[in-house]
Short mmCIF file of C-alpha atoms and ligand atoms in Angstrom, two decimals:
data_model
loop_
_atom_site.label_atom_id
_atom_site.label_comp_id
_atom_site.label_asym_id
_atom_site.label_seq_id
_atom_site.Cartn_x
_atom_site.Cartn_y
_atom_site.Cartn_z
CA UNK A 1 -13.22 -9.68 -7.79
CA UNK A 2 -11.32 -10.15 -5.13
CA UNK A 3 -12.18 -6.62 -4.12
CA UNK A 4 -12.23 -4.95 -7.65
CA UNK A 5 -14.60 -3.71 -9.86
CA UNK A 6 -15.60 -0.12 -11.81
CA UNK A 7 -18.58 1.28 -12.66
CA UNK A 8 -20.07 4.68 -13.22
CA UNK A 9 -21.54 6.31 -9.83
CA UNK A 10 -25.24 6.78 -10.58
CA UNK A 11 -25.81 10.45 -11.48
CA UNK A 12 -21.76 11.56 -11.93
CA UNK A 13 -18.96 10.81 -13.80
CA UNK A 14 -17.28 9.18 -11.24
CA UNK A 15 -15.28 5.80 -11.52
CA UNK A 16 -16.10 4.37 -8.21
CA UNK A 17 -14.17 1.12 -6.91
CA UNK A 18 -15.97 -1.87 -5.57
CA UNK A 19 -15.12 -3.76 -2.70
CA UNK A 20 -15.70 -7.66 -2.77
CA UNK A 21 -15.19 -10.38 0.08
CA UNK A 22 -12.99 -12.49 -1.36
CA UNK A 23 -14.05 -15.28 1.03
CA UNK A 24 -17.75 -14.84 -0.55
CA UNK A 25 -17.58 -12.86 -3.09
CA UNK A 26 -19.99 -10.60 -1.07
CA UNK A 27 -20.36 -6.72 -2.28
CA UNK A 28 -18.74 -4.64 0.91
CA UNK A 29 -18.54 -1.07 -0.48
CA UNK A 30 -17.58 1.02 -2.51
CA UNK A 31 -15.28 4.22 -2.57
CA UNK A 32 -14.55 6.92 -5.23
CA UNK A 33 -11.21 6.66 -7.41
CA UNK A 34 -10.08 9.92 -6.57
CA UNK A 35 -8.86 12.91 -9.54
CA UNK A 36 -5.74 14.80 -9.50
CA UNK A 37 -7.43 17.89 -8.04
CA UNK A 38 -8.50 15.79 -4.85
CA UNK A 39 -5.07 14.87 -4.69
CA UNK A 40 -3.61 17.80 -4.54
CA UNK A 41 -6.29 19.23 -2.25
CA UNK A 42 -5.36 16.31 0.37
CA UNK A 43 -1.50 17.05 -0.13
CA UNK A 44 -2.02 20.76 0.81
CA UNK A 45 -4.46 20.01 3.64
CA UNK A 46 -2.58 17.68 5.60
CA UNK A 47 0.86 20.91 4.89
CA UNK A 48 -1.22 23.10 6.67
CA UNK A 49 -1.67 21.09 9.37
CA UNK A 50 2.10 19.93 9.37
CA UNK A 51 3.52 23.14 10.01
CA UNK A 52 1.64 22.75 13.58
CA UNK A 53 2.50 19.77 14.48
CA UNK A 54 5.93 19.75 12.78
CA UNK A 55 6.95 23.08 16.23
CA UNK A 56 5.35 20.19 18.52
CA UNK A 57 8.47 18.79 20.30
CA UNK A 58 9.28 14.86 19.06
CA UNK A 59 7.36 13.92 23.06
CA UNK A 60 4.69 15.74 22.85
CA UNK A 61 3.87 13.90 19.36
CA UNK A 62 4.83 10.50 20.48
CA UNK A 63 2.19 11.39 23.61
CA UNK A 64 -0.91 12.29 21.17
CA UNK A 65 0.54 9.27 18.82
CA UNK A 66 0.05 6.93 21.89
CA UNK A 67 -3.43 7.90 21.78
CA UNK A 68 -3.81 6.46 18.13
CA UNK A 69 -1.92 3.70 19.51
CA UNK A 70 -4.89 2.93 22.31
CA UNK A 71 -8.02 3.65 20.02
CA UNK A 72 -5.87 0.61 17.83
CA UNK A 73 -5.89 -1.71 20.86
CA UNK A 74 -9.43 -0.96 22.39
CA UNK A 75 -10.99 -1.40 18.43
CA UNK A 76 -8.11 -4.17 17.61
CA UNK A 77 -11.34 -6.79 16.94
CA UNK A 78 -13.05 -4.62 14.88
CA UNK A 79 -9.87 -3.85 12.92
CA UNK A 80 -9.45 -7.33 12.10
CA UNK A 81 -12.43 -8.22 11.15
CA UNK A 82 -12.31 -5.55 8.27
CA UNK A 83 -9.31 -6.87 7.32
CA UNK A 84 -10.21 -10.34 7.67
CA UNK A 85 -13.52 -9.34 5.45
CA UNK A 86 -11.71 -7.38 2.80
CA UNK A 87 -8.42 -9.06 2.26
CA UNK A 88 -9.28 -12.24 3.34
CA UNK A 89 -6.41 -13.49 5.37
CA UNK A 90 -7.31 -14.82 9.32
CA UNK A 91 -8.81 -13.16 12.05
CA UNK A 92 -5.52 -14.27 13.94
CA UNK A 93 -3.16 -13.17 11.33
CA UNK A 94 -5.06 -10.04 11.51
CA UNK A 95 -4.55 -9.83 14.87
CA UNK A 96 -1.20 -10.66 15.23
CA UNK A 97 0.83 -9.32 11.84
CA UNK A 98 -1.22 -6.11 11.67
CA UNK A 99 -2.88 -4.99 14.91
CA UNK A 100 -0.03 -6.17 17.40
CA UNK A 101 2.18 -5.08 14.87
CA UNK A 102 1.35 -1.31 14.31
CA UNK A 103 0.73 -0.97 18.35
CA UNK A 104 4.11 -1.70 19.07
CA UNK A 105 6.25 -0.08 16.70
CA UNK A 106 3.82 2.79 18.27
CA UNK A 107 5.02 2.41 21.44
CA UNK A 108 8.75 1.08 20.45
CA UNK A 109 9.50 4.54 18.36
CA UNK A 110 7.01 6.16 20.91
CA UNK A 111 9.68 5.87 23.53
CA UNK A 112 11.98 6.24 21.41
CA UNK A 113 11.80 8.93 18.76
CA UNK A 114 13.22 11.87 21.00
CA UNK A 115 16.68 10.26 21.41
CA UNK A 116 16.66 8.74 17.71
CA UNK A 117 15.83 12.56 16.61
CA UNK A 118 17.47 14.66 18.80
CA UNK A 119 20.56 16.59 17.33
CA UNK A 120 23.64 14.59 17.17
CA UNK A 121 27.51 15.44 17.51
CA UNK A 122 30.28 14.88 14.56
CA UNK A 123 33.62 14.64 16.16
CA UNK A 124 35.25 16.80 13.72
CA UNK A 125 38.69 14.79 13.47
CA UNK A 126 40.84 17.74 12.28
CA UNK A 127 39.24 20.76 12.64
CA UNK A 128 39.58 20.94 16.21
CA UNK A 129 38.36 24.79 16.69
CA UNK A 130 35.35 24.09 15.06
CA UNK A 131 32.10 22.00 16.05
CA UNK A 132 29.15 19.54 14.11
CA UNK A 133 26.45 18.51 14.56
CA UNK A 134 23.48 17.18 12.75
CA UNK A 135 19.85 18.02 13.44
CA UNK A 136 16.85 16.14 11.84
CA UNK A 137 14.15 18.27 10.13
CA UNK A 138 10.89 16.76 9.21
CA UNK A 139 10.61 16.43 5.29
CA UNK A 140 6.29 17.87 5.42
CA UNK A 141 4.34 15.23 3.63
CA UNK A 142 5.23 11.83 3.45
CA UNK A 143 2.80 10.28 0.10
CA UNK A 144 2.94 6.47 1.34
CA UNK A 145 1.43 3.95 -1.51
CA UNK A 146 0.54 0.97 -0.33
CA UNK A 147 -0.17 -2.82 -1.62
CA UNK A 148 -3.41 -5.06 -0.61
CA UNK A 149 -1.24 -7.73 1.37
CA UNK A 150 -1.18 -5.81 4.50
CA UNK A 151 -3.89 -3.24 4.05
CA UNK A 152 -3.54 -2.14 7.77
CA UNK A 153 -0.08 -2.68 9.02
CA UNK A 154 1.11 -1.31 5.62
CA UNK A 155 0.51 1.80 5.43
CA UNK A 156 -0.39 2.19 9.12
CA UNK A 157 3.10 1.37 10.50
CA UNK A 158 4.83 3.93 7.98
CA UNK A 159 2.33 6.75 8.75
CA UNK A 160 2.95 6.71 12.51
CA UNK A 161 6.65 6.94 11.97
CA UNK A 162 6.29 9.62 9.46
CA UNK A 163 3.63 11.52 12.09
CA UNK A 164 6.26 11.02 14.67
CA UNK A 165 8.97 12.20 12.96
CA UNK A 166 6.72 15.40 12.56
CA UNK A 167 5.60 15.10 8.90
CA UNK A 168 1.88 15.29 7.13
CA UNK A 169 0.90 11.98 5.35
CA UNK A 170 -1.27 10.95 2.45
CA UNK A 171 -2.18 7.40 1.82
CA UNK A 172 -2.88 5.70 -1.02
CA UNK A 173 -4.07 1.87 -0.23
CA UNK A 174 -4.18 -0.83 -2.92
CA UNK A 175 -7.71 -0.20 -4.85
CA UNK A 176 -8.27 -3.71 -3.47
CA UNK A 177 -8.75 -3.16 0.29
CA UNK A 178 -9.94 0.81 0.52
CA UNK A 179 -11.94 -0.16 2.92
CA UNK A 180 -9.56 -0.88 5.69
CA UNK A 181 -7.72 2.39 5.15
CA UNK A 182 -10.69 3.84 4.95
CA UNK A 183 -11.06 2.71 8.64
CA UNK A 184 -7.71 3.20 9.50
CA UNK A 185 -8.34 7.01 9.05
CA UNK A 186 -11.81 6.89 11.29
CA UNK A 187 -9.54 5.09 14.19
CA UNK A 188 -6.69 8.32 13.08
CA UNK A 189 -10.11 10.54 13.48
CA UNK A 190 -11.15 8.91 17.23
CA UNK A 191 -7.86 9.29 18.20
CA UNK A 192 -7.70 13.48 18.45
CA UNK A 193 -4.84 14.34 16.37
CA UNK A 194 -5.29 17.10 13.91
CA UNK A 195 -8.07 15.59 11.50
CA UNK A 196 -6.00 17.22 7.94
CA UNK A 197 -2.84 15.67 9.16
CA UNK A 198 -3.45 12.40 7.90
CA UNK A 199 -5.23 12.11 4.81
CA UNK A 200 -6.46 8.47 2.51
CA UNK A 201 -6.93 9.09 -1.10
CA UNK A 202 -8.45 6.06 -2.84
CA UNK A 203 -8.09 5.30 -6.54
CA UNK A 204 -5.82 3.02 -8.51
CA UNK A 205 -2.47 3.49 -10.36
CA UNK A 206 -3.67 6.91 -11.75
CA UNK A 207 -4.16 8.22 -8.23
CA UNK A 208 -0.47 7.04 -6.87
CA UNK A 209 0.82 8.44 -9.91
CA UNK A 210 -1.16 11.70 -8.90
CA UNK A 211 0.17 11.79 -5.36
CA UNK A 212 4.14 11.27 -6.32
CA UNK A 213 2.69 14.75 -8.92
CA UNK A 214 0.74 16.38 -5.79
CA UNK A 215 3.51 18.69 -4.28
CA UNK A 216 4.81 15.13 -1.78
CA UNK A 217 8.03 15.70 -0.22
CA UNK A 218 8.84 12.07 0.39
CA UNK A 219 7.39 8.98 -1.10
CA UNK A 220 7.14 5.41 0.67
CA UNK A 221 6.11 2.58 -2.08
CA UNK A 222 5.23 -0.55 -1.04
CA UNK A 223 4.30 -3.01 -4.05
CA UNK A 224 5.37 -5.06 -7.05
CA UNK A 225 8.69 -4.10 -8.19
CA UNK A 226 7.17 -3.23 -12.17
CA UNK A 227 5.69 -0.65 -10.22
CA UNK A 228 8.09 -0.08 -7.93
CA UNK A 229 10.24 1.01 -10.66
CA UNK A 230 7.82 3.44 -12.74
CA UNK A 231 7.17 5.18 -9.12
CA UNK A 232 11.26 5.53 -8.05
CA UNK A 233 11.57 7.24 -12.01
CA UNK A 234 8.53 9.39 -11.31
CA UNK A 235 10.57 10.40 -8.13
CA UNK A 236 13.59 10.77 -9.75
CA UNK A 237 11.98 13.23 -12.30
CA UNK A 238 10.44 15.45 -9.23
CA UNK A 239 13.95 14.55 -7.54
CA UNK A 240 11.79 13.66 -4.43
CA UNK A 241 13.78 11.08 -2.12
CA UNK A 242 12.01 7.39 -2.09
CA UNK A 243 11.77 4.49 -0.33
CA UNK A 244 10.88 1.30 -2.47
CA UNK A 245 9.83 -1.95 -0.70
CA UNK A 246 9.61 -4.49 -3.20
CA UNK A 247 9.07 -8.06 -4.45
CA UNK A 248 10.47 -11.19 -2.70
CA UNK A 249 11.51 -14.44 -3.32
CA UNK A 250 12.60 -15.85 -0.44
CA UNK A 251 15.04 -18.68 0.00
CA UNK A 252 15.22 -21.14 2.54
CA UNK A 253 17.98 -23.37 2.85
CA UNK A 254 17.52 -26.59 5.16
CA UNK A 255 21.33 -28.17 6.28
CA UNK A 256 22.10 -31.59 6.31
CA UNK A 257 21.84 -30.85 10.46
CA UNK A 258 18.34 -29.09 10.70
CA UNK A 259 16.00 -29.81 13.66
CA UNK A 260 13.49 -31.38 10.66
CA UNK A 261 10.61 -31.38 12.87
CA UNK A 262 10.68 -27.67 13.48
CA UNK A 263 12.04 -26.88 9.88
CA UNK A 264 9.20 -28.27 8.72
CA UNK A 265 6.68 -26.25 10.82
CA UNK A 266 8.19 -22.88 9.87
CA UNK A 267 8.05 -24.02 6.30
CA UNK A 268 4.90 -24.72 6.52
CA UNK A 269 3.77 -21.37 8.23
CA UNK A 270 6.45 -19.16 6.54
CA UNK A 271 4.87 -20.16 3.19
CA UNK A 272 1.23 -20.43 3.50
CA UNK A 273 0.25 -17.70 6.33
CA UNK A 274 -1.73 -15.47 4.77
CA UNK A 275 -2.13 -17.36 1.53
CA UNK A 276 1.64 -17.13 1.05
CA UNK A 277 0.61 -13.36 0.17
CA UNK A 278 3.85 -12.04 2.14
CA UNK A 279 6.79 -10.37 0.25
CA UNK A 280 8.73 -12.65 2.62
CA UNK A 281 6.83 -15.53 2.54
CA UNK A 282 8.82 -19.04 1.71
CA UNK A 283 9.15 -19.17 -2.15
CA UNK A 284 11.68 -21.79 -3.18
CA UNK A 285 13.49 -24.37 -0.61
CA UNK A 286 16.79 -25.74 -1.15
CA UNK A 287 17.09 -28.71 1.22
CA UNK A 288 20.86 -30.99 1.44
CA UNK A 289 20.05 -34.00 -0.35
CA UNK A 290 20.89 -36.38 2.49
CA UNK A 291 17.33 -34.58 4.39
CA UNK A 292 15.72 -33.75 1.47
CA UNK A 293 13.02 -37.10 1.39
CA UNK A 294 12.50 -36.53 5.39
CA UNK A 295 12.09 -32.80 5.25
CA UNK A 296 9.52 -32.79 2.43
CA UNK A 297 7.11 -35.98 4.29
CA UNK A 298 7.17 -34.05 7.02
CA UNK A 299 6.85 -30.71 5.21
CA UNK A 300 3.61 -32.79 3.26
CA UNK A 301 2.38 -33.89 6.62
CA UNK A 302 2.57 -30.42 8.69
CA UNK A 303 0.99 -28.69 5.58
CA UNK A 304 -1.86 -31.63 5.45
CA UNK A 305 -2.64 -30.88 8.85
CA UNK A 306 -4.10 -27.08 8.07
CA UNK A 307 -7.32 -25.78 8.19
CA UNK A 308 -8.90 -23.62 5.31
CA UNK A 309 -11.57 -22.29 4.93
CA UNK A 310 -13.68 -18.87 6.24
CA UNK A 311 -11.00 -16.86 7.65
CA UNK A 312 -13.17 -15.54 10.30
CA UNK A 313 -13.63 -18.74 12.11
CA UNK A 314 -10.70 -18.81 15.46
CA UNK A 315 -10.09 -22.20 14.19
CA UNK A 316 -8.95 -20.99 10.38
CA UNK A 317 -5.50 -21.79 9.47
CA UNK A 318 -5.29 -21.00 5.98
CA UNK A 319 -7.68 -18.04 4.78
CA UNK A 320 -8.81 -17.08 1.56
CA UNK A 321 -6.20 -15.31 -1.31
CA UNK A 322 -6.86 -11.29 -1.78
CA UNK A 323 -7.64 -10.95 -5.72
CA UNK A 324 -8.26 -13.21 -8.48
CA UNK A 325 -5.48 -12.15 -10.99
CA UNK A 326 -3.29 -13.13 -7.98
CA UNK A 327 -4.73 -16.30 -7.96
CA UNK A 328 -4.83 -17.38 -11.80
CA UNK A 329 -0.75 -16.24 -11.47
CA UNK A 330 -0.27 -19.10 -8.93
CA UNK A 331 -2.15 -21.44 -11.24
CA UNK A 332 -0.02 -20.54 -14.16
CA UNK A 333 2.87 -21.21 -11.88
CA UNK A 334 2.12 -24.36 -10.75
CA UNK A 335 1.03 -25.65 -14.08
CA UNK A 336 4.29 -24.72 -15.62
CA UNK A 337 6.10 -26.21 -13.08
CA UNK A 338 3.87 -29.67 -13.51
CA UNK A 339 4.69 -29.33 -17.42
CA UNK A 340 8.00 -29.07 -16.71
CA UNK A 341 8.68 -32.29 -14.10
CA UNK A 342 7.57 -31.11 -10.53
CA UNK A 343 5.59 -33.22 -8.49
CA UNK A 344 2.81 -32.02 -6.77
CA UNK A 345 3.02 -33.48 -3.24
CA UNK A 346 0.20 -31.90 -1.88
CA UNK A 347 -2.67 -29.47 -3.04
CA UNK A 348 -2.33 -28.00 -6.16
CA UNK A 349 -5.38 -26.30 -7.62
CA UNK A 350 -8.11 -23.74 -6.14
CA UNK A 351 -10.97 -25.04 -4.28
CA UNK A 352 -14.81 -24.56 -6.07
CA UNK A 353 -17.54 -22.23 -4.68
CA UNK A 354 -17.27 -18.61 -5.09
CA UNK A 355 -14.54 -17.52 -2.80
CA UNK A 356 -11.03 -17.30 -3.85
CA UNK A 357 -9.49 -20.12 -1.71
CA UNK A 358 -5.92 -22.05 -3.39
CA UNK A 359 -5.11 -25.17 -1.59
CA UNK A 360 -1.59 -25.09 0.47
CA UNK A 361 0.60 -26.88 -2.11
CA UNK A 362 3.89 -28.61 -1.71
CA UNK A 363 5.72 -29.14 -4.48
CA UNK A 364 8.87 -31.33 -5.26
CA UNK A 365 11.63 -32.28 -7.48
CA UNK A 366 11.74 -28.64 -8.29
CA UNK A 367 14.87 -27.44 -10.73
CA UNK A 368 16.50 -23.81 -10.69
CA UNK A 369 14.85 -23.29 -14.02
CA UNK A 370 11.48 -23.47 -13.27
CA UNK A 371 9.10 -19.92 -13.12
CA UNK A 372 7.94 -21.62 -9.92
CA UNK A 373 11.68 -21.46 -8.63
CA UNK A 374 12.60 -17.80 -9.74
CA UNK A 375 9.53 -15.59 -9.93
CA UNK A 376 7.37 -14.35 -7.40
CA UNK A 377 4.46 -16.59 -6.72
CA UNK A 378 2.93 -14.66 -3.84
CA UNK A 379 0.14 -17.38 -3.05
CA UNK A 380 0.39 -20.85 -0.89
CA UNK A 381 3.09 -23.09 -3.10
CA UNK A 382 6.05 -24.47 -1.44
CA UNK A 383 8.74 -25.36 -4.19
CA UNK A 384 11.24 -27.56 -2.71
CA UNK A 385 14.04 -28.94 -4.77
CA UNK A 386 17.50 -31.53 -3.96
CA UNK A 387 20.71 -29.70 -3.76
CA UNK A 388 23.67 -31.51 -2.91
CA UNK A 389 25.73 -29.36 -0.26
CA UNK A 390 25.20 -25.92 1.13
CA UNK A 391 27.60 -24.16 -1.12
CA UNK A 392 24.85 -25.02 -4.22
CA UNK A 393 22.34 -23.84 -1.71
CA UNK A 394 23.64 -20.65 -1.60
CA UNK A 395 25.21 -20.37 -4.92
CA UNK A 396 21.59 -21.21 -6.16
CA UNK A 397 19.64 -18.76 -2.72
CA UNK A 398 21.87 -15.88 -4.43
CA UNK A 399 20.52 -16.49 -8.71
CA UNK A 400 17.71 -14.04 -8.30
CA UNK A 401 17.20 -10.70 -9.08
CA UNK A 402 15.41 -10.28 -5.88
CA UNK A 403 16.78 -10.03 -2.42
CA UNK A 404 14.42 -9.27 0.41
CA UNK A 405 14.50 -12.05 2.84
CA UNK A 406 16.28 -15.40 3.20
CA UNK A 407 15.99 -18.37 5.88
CA UNK A 408 18.43 -20.56 7.06
CA UNK A 409 17.77 -23.92 9.21
CA UNK A 410 20.73 -25.61 10.71
CA UNK A 411 21.17 -26.77 14.65
CA UNK A 412 24.55 -25.38 14.33
CA UNK A 413 23.30 -21.01 15.01
CA UNK A 414 27.54 -20.58 13.93
CA UNK A 415 27.44 -21.93 11.00
CA UNK A 416 23.90 -20.47 10.01
CA UNK A 417 25.23 -17.07 10.61
CA UNK A 418 28.30 -17.56 8.16
CA UNK A 419 25.76 -19.43 5.93
CA UNK A 420 23.56 -15.99 6.29
CA UNK A 421 25.81 -13.51 5.32
CA UNK A 422 26.67 -15.07 2.15
CA UNK A 423 23.21 -14.16 1.10
CA UNK A 424 22.30 -11.82 -1.11
CA UNK A 425 19.58 -10.19 0.76
CA UNK A 426 18.18 -7.51 3.13
CA UNK A 427 17.54 -9.68 6.09
CA UNK A 428 18.30 -13.40 6.68
CA UNK A 429 17.22 -15.39 10.05
CA UNK A 430 18.20 -18.55 11.25
CA UNK A 431 15.74 -21.00 12.20
CA UNK A 432 12.57 -18.84 11.54
CA UNK A 433 10.54 -17.51 9.25
CA UNK A 434 8.72 -13.98 8.52
CA UNK A 435 8.80 -12.58 12.10
CA UNK A 436 11.76 -9.26 11.25
CA UNK A 437 8.95 -7.40 9.88
CA UNK A 438 7.37 -7.03 13.16
CA UNK A 439 10.83 -6.29 15.33
CA UNK A 440 10.65 -2.02 14.85
CA UNK A 441 14.31 -2.18 15.70
CA UNK A 442 15.34 -4.05 12.91
CA UNK A 443 15.83 -2.44 9.54
CA UNK A 444 13.92 -3.59 6.51
CA UNK A 445 13.88 -3.50 2.96
CA UNK A 446 15.45 -5.61 0.20
CA UNK A 447 18.80 -5.51 -1.78
CA UNK A 448 18.62 -5.62 -5.53
CA UNK A 449 15.28 -5.63 -7.36
CA UNK A 450 13.72 -5.81 -3.93
CA UNK A 451 13.91 -2.15 -3.39
CA UNK A 452 15.98 0.90 -2.05
CA UNK A 453 16.14 2.12 1.12
CA UNK A 454 15.08 1.14 4.39
CA UNK A 455 12.13 1.45 6.67
CA UNK A 456 11.90 0.85 10.64
CA UNK A 457 14.83 0.78 12.74
CA UNK A 458 16.65 4.03 14.02
CA UNK A 459 17.57 4.82 10.31
CA UNK A 460 13.79 4.13 8.47
CA UNK A 461 12.47 6.96 11.44
CA UNK A 462 15.67 9.63 10.58
CA UNK A 463 15.22 9.03 6.89
CA UNK A 464 11.90 10.40 6.86
CA UNK A 465 13.19 13.97 7.97
CA UNK A 466 15.45 15.96 6.11
CA UNK A 467 19.38 15.14 8.15
CA UNK A 468 20.53 18.72 8.73
CA UNK A 469 24.50 19.93 9.19
CA UNK A 470 25.37 22.81 11.00
CA UNK A 471 29.16 23.70 11.61
CA UNK A 472 30.21 26.66 14.09
CA UNK A 473 33.32 28.14 15.56
CA UNK A 474 33.96 26.46 19.05
CA UNK A 475 37.10 28.56 19.55
CA UNK A 476 37.25 31.63 17.26
CA UNK A 477 40.33 32.91 15.92
CA UNK A 478 41.17 35.90 13.91
CA UNK A 479 41.86 34.58 11.27
CA UNK A 480 41.71 31.17 9.59
CA UNK A 481 45.48 30.26 8.20
CA UNK A 482 44.26 29.05 4.83
CA UNK A 483 42.86 32.10 4.23
CA UNK A 484 43.54 35.32 2.26
CA UNK A 485 46.25 36.61 1.18
CA UNK A 486 47.88 33.89 -0.57
CA UNK A 487 51.79 33.68 -0.77
CA UNK A 488 54.82 31.60 -0.89
CA UNK A 489 55.27 31.50 3.02
CA UNK A 490 52.01 30.53 3.71
CA UNK A 491 52.39 27.87 1.12
CA UNK A 492 55.69 26.82 2.89
CA UNK A 493 53.94 26.85 6.19
CA UNK A 494 50.36 24.76 5.37
CA UNK A 495 53.05 22.00 3.09
CA UNK A 496 54.94 21.95 6.56
CA UNK A 497 51.76 21.56 8.72
CA UNK A 498 50.77 18.85 6.36
CA UNK A 499 53.73 17.04 6.17
CA UNK A 500 53.31 16.69 10.07
CA UNK A 501 49.83 15.61 9.84
CA UNK A 502 50.63 12.93 7.95
CA UNK A 503 53.63 11.63 9.22
P1 NAD B 1 1.38 -2.97 -6.68
O1 NAD B 1 2.80 -2.85 -7.51
O2 NAD B 1 0.04 -3.72 -7.52
O3 NAD B 1 0.68 -1.83 -6.66
C1 NAD B 1 1.10 -0.91 -5.30
C2 NAD B 1 0.56 0.08 -4.82
O4 NAD B 1 1.10 0.88 -6.23
C3 NAD B 1 -1.20 0.19 -4.94
O5 NAD B 1 -1.76 1.04 -3.96
C4 NAD B 1 -1.40 0.86 -6.67
O6 NAD B 1 -2.76 1.25 -6.63
C5 NAD B 1 -0.36 1.35 -6.90
N1 NAD B 1 0.01 1.79 -8.22
C6 NAD B 1 -0.15 1.17 -9.45
N2 NAD B 1 0.44 2.00 -10.28
C7 NAD B 1 1.35 2.51 -9.77
C8 NAD B 1 2.10 3.97 -10.17
N3 NAD B 1 2.35 4.10 -11.75
N4 NAD B 1 2.30 5.08 -9.52
C9 NAD B 1 1.94 5.08 -7.99
N5 NAD B 1 1.12 4.01 -7.88
C10 NAD B 1 0.71 3.09 -8.32
O7 NAD B 1 1.62 -4.16 -6.03
P2 NAD B 1 0.20 -5.01 -5.08
O8 NAD B 1 0.28 -5.99 -6.26
O9 NAD B 1 -0.66 -4.13 -4.41
O10 NAD B 1 1.40 -5.63 -3.70
C11 NAD B 1 1.64 -7.04 -3.75
C12 NAD B 1 3.56 -6.52 -4.48
O11 NAD B 1 3.71 -5.77 -3.56
C13 NAD B 1 4.37 -8.00 -3.94
O12 NAD B 1 4.83 -7.97 -4.86
C14 NAD B 1 5.14 -8.34 -3.00
O13 NAD B 1 5.89 -8.71 -2.72
C15 NAD B 1 5.13 -6.17 -2.91
N6 NAD B 1 5.38 -6.09 -1.32
C16 NAD B 1 6.44 -5.79 -0.63
C17 NAD B 1 6.48 -5.65 0.49
C18 NAD B 1 7.86 -5.21 1.07
O14 NAD B 1 7.79 -4.55 2.75
N7 NAD B 1 9.18 -4.99 0.14
C19 NAD B 1 5.37 -5.66 1.64
C20 NAD B 1 4.13 -6.19 0.75
C21 NAD B 1 4.26 -6.30 -0.29
#
């Protein structure tokens, strides 16, 4: 359950994906599992449309994408309802973490893309008679393979950037949340942008694999580390450049001098927003021994106040999980931790009924060797471990195969920054959580097995283009010193020149 089941479509041999509401189990609709040929046809259509699109000036593309942004803002409520219904997150989270994020990203890059993608001169330090510059050419068709935890903002944030950069786009959404992707296509079509330029193909893993094999020019994959490795290998075989945004295990270091009230509230939000199904959710807390007891008490208090239930209600803080298999993983992690000596301070189990609700859970007395501290949980569970000092906290934070995001809590911002710089993660926030995916100007991506490449930021936009180099003559000489014919005299002059240059 959670969203998916397979059945034979009546009267045909085609598999379909049935989508369900994870809060109630009710069937919402179904989509086809599209064939290799259908995926190829979608890429071909996007490529045809992309030729004209890429010829438009960047400002014109930005203007037209502004119309998509306007449709998204106008129909925000309807989008939030769709996200909440199929994904299980609260309506408020759908608005702030998905709709607002795409609208802001489209606005931010819409205003700046023409500058970011303008040709960039390269001053040559030696060859003063020549000029060089970079120019940015759209790659062609970008394939976007997306997960279920942010079913609107991933892929639509990436799609907006790829379109701005002059590409066509084919999205393969998660099989858990295909209807939201369909809604995105409906909004796109309502914006007046060229219909074939943006396509959605539905299916499971094989449909994603088919997309990589369908002649795309760039792949943005967001999902688990295990699948990301397969995707990167498939792209490597075809020499398709890719960005892979993978799993996280974000540590939060709580220093002795942290503001514990703010920290407890931040950690509760960072661990339980979207039912903990955020790649940068707070997944392990290292608390200085001098504040461990008080912090734990405050975190439990903050957690106990959370209202869990119907994600469509405005007063709900924590909604449903999206996928039943993910909830089983969360249960396994909690049981393993408790078996190994962790204490359930609040929560600890799924709620009864048809919906996929797991109670926001705080675990105390955790140790680094527990699965809950080492493997991604991806659910509403906050394990807390006591550490002797900040040195130990940094060492344990770095003792992970993942490195997407980390958090440091201290009243001393300078100290927070010093600690942040020592943590092996793509981004580190001091005294806050989760937020920077929503800051389009900052780079997004991980180190270690959390991924390769960056989305967002100027680099994220430029990566969606081929960076090409032109070198031209500013001052035409009759011949260059190092051309034929070679001679002892030429050698002597070159030697003198080299000694003078590197004197
Ligand atoms: P997943 O890897 O199971 O699936 C992701 C997508 O890949 C789905 O659309 C799936 O159908 C497709 N897929 C599966 N096999 C494929 C194959 N062989 N070739 C091509 N595509 C294939 O991940 P998920 O469960 O949907 O997402 C949860 C994971 O995503 C978590 O680990 C989370 O941390 C990670 N995530 C990372 C970020 C980030 O920015 N780094 C953001 C969100 C989620």
